[in-house]
Amino acid sequence: MRNRYCMISMLMSLLSMNPAHAQSDCLDELDCESSWLQLTDADRAGVFDFAQEYMAFIHEARTELSFVAEAVRLAEANGFRPLSEVDDLAPGDKIYEVNRDRTLSVMVIGSEPVSAGFHVVGAHIDSPRLDLKPRPLYQDNEFALFQTNYHGGLKYHQWTNLPLALMGRIDKKDGTTVPVSIGLRPDDPVFMIPELSPHVDRGRNSRPLGEFIEPEDLDPVVGHIPMDDSGRAVVDQVLAYLAEEYGVTRADLVSAELALVPAGAPRDMGFDRGLIAAYGQDDRLAAYAALRAVLEVENPQKTTMAYLVDNEEVGNRNNTGARSDHFADLLSRLVYRELGSDYREPLFRQTLRATRFVSVDVNPGINPMNPGAWERGNAPKLGYGVNLKLYGQGNNANSEFVAWIRALLDDNQVPWQTITYRVGSAGGGTIGGEFSRQNIEVIDFGVPLLSIHTPYAVSSKVDVYSLYRAAKAFYQFSE
Ligand code: MN
Ligand code: MN
């Protein structure tokens, strides 16, 4: 397949019919041009259409909870059904499972037995943000404010003076759940952490960045009007609003997961609209691409799965994070459904051993403001495709699996590059290690971004599309 493609491509470039497919000549030399230059007109339209759908999705899906809700809607619209409602699984069946509203698996059953291993693309669906503390509400200098804690690695000063939305859920003692989403609609109010104006702040200019804003300072203003002229507090007004609007008390906020996230909409960036500026692309870019690809899979050989998981930004914790046994639990149930009373532990272990897992998590790409953060020869560039993470120090996929992936990507004309950080000065976690620990064959992929973990991260539209195509090729793999 690969050789045939090379020959066709060489012929086409010799005839100058289509410079867009001269790519394969450069693969062995690792000197391919920007992916933008490889696109046909039809490809280019596909890139822009896909980006638009992605941006509309992540506008709504700004937390793990909202991602799962939106993704389930999309999966059901594409004919996927909850695993719990399907009695007998057959090849080609399209199913999904939700773990505690915060982790989602979307699957298409393969023609091979599940014990022959899965093809999984995994990504995380939480992003850096501010969470409310259990007793968030207080008053200071006639303002009502929320106490917050951070989720994930933030540069604290970047989260001030920008509109924030409040999203999440409040769980009440009677077992009901109250969903909360304020700040995404144009006529919604927003919240903000007001940093000092330069007029009154000359004394702090010399402070080191890490001390300029302390994490305990990240408290947004949430109210301003006193309850009434009897001098009752601004917080009383806020509590009255919460009671009226949501039927909740101060104590109900103890059993709540409320996140403050940037309220701005995803936007095209640059005159040419080639870039996307949006909150939460780490890692919902990868999660969306993996999801869209699995929704389009038909009759795969291997059982395919998008595994979209919570809590990567805080170390893969809790029963909805990648370190949870939920993934193994799900696989064992699927093997049991296939084998019934023939189920044995070694057959489940064999399933893990035979599974291939592409763990995708975005990473920084070369930044024009500070290219010196990189050793350039091993740095990823926006617009040059998915990147294989080869961080060294025991993190890399085994070289034979890297070779297998290279063949898959090249056979499917998916542009790729590699990333290794400048030694000793950079790093970043992912979910991959939690699966390789279970004796699964894992490779870490990424997509290069600018401004990761800030309120607006930046991706190249062509890379988003390349990842989607890579995921699809991996799911539809047959041998
Ligand atoms: Mn990430
Ligand atoms: Mn991250």
mmCIF file of C-alpha atoms and ligand atoms in Angstrom, residues 124 126-128 153 282-283 312-313 361-362 429 452-453, ligand 2:
data_model
loop_
_atom_site.group_PDB
_atom_site.id
_atom_site.type_symbol
_atom_site.label_atom_id
_atom_site.label_comp_id
_atom_site.label_asym_id
_atom_site.label_seq_id
_atom_site.Cartn_x
_atom_site.Cartn_y
_atom_site.Cartn_z
ATOM 1 C CA HIS A 124 -8.399 13.738 28.697
ATOM 2 C CA ASP A 126 -10.558 18.145 31.965
ATOM 3 C CA SER A 127 -8.640 21.382 31.496
ATOM 4 C CA PRO A 128 -6.919 23.818 33.835
ATOM 5 C CA GLY A 153 -0.969 24.055 36.267
ATOM 6 C CA ASP A 282 -5.792 20.840 26.170
ATOM 7 C CA ASP A 283 -7.041 18.244 25.730
ATOM 8 C CA GLU A 312 -5.345 14.345 33.898
ATOM 9 C CA GLU A 313 -4.459 17.891 34.901
ATOM 10 C CA ASP A 361 -2.426 14.953 24.660
ATOM 11 C CA VAL A 362 -1.548 18.335 23.206
ATOM 12 C CA GLY A 429 2.220 14.622 32.196
ATOM 13 C CA ILE A 452 -1.280 25.968 26.588
ATOM 14 C CA HIS A 453 -2.973 26.236 30.009
HETATM 15 MN MN MN B 2 -2.380 20.032 30.475
#
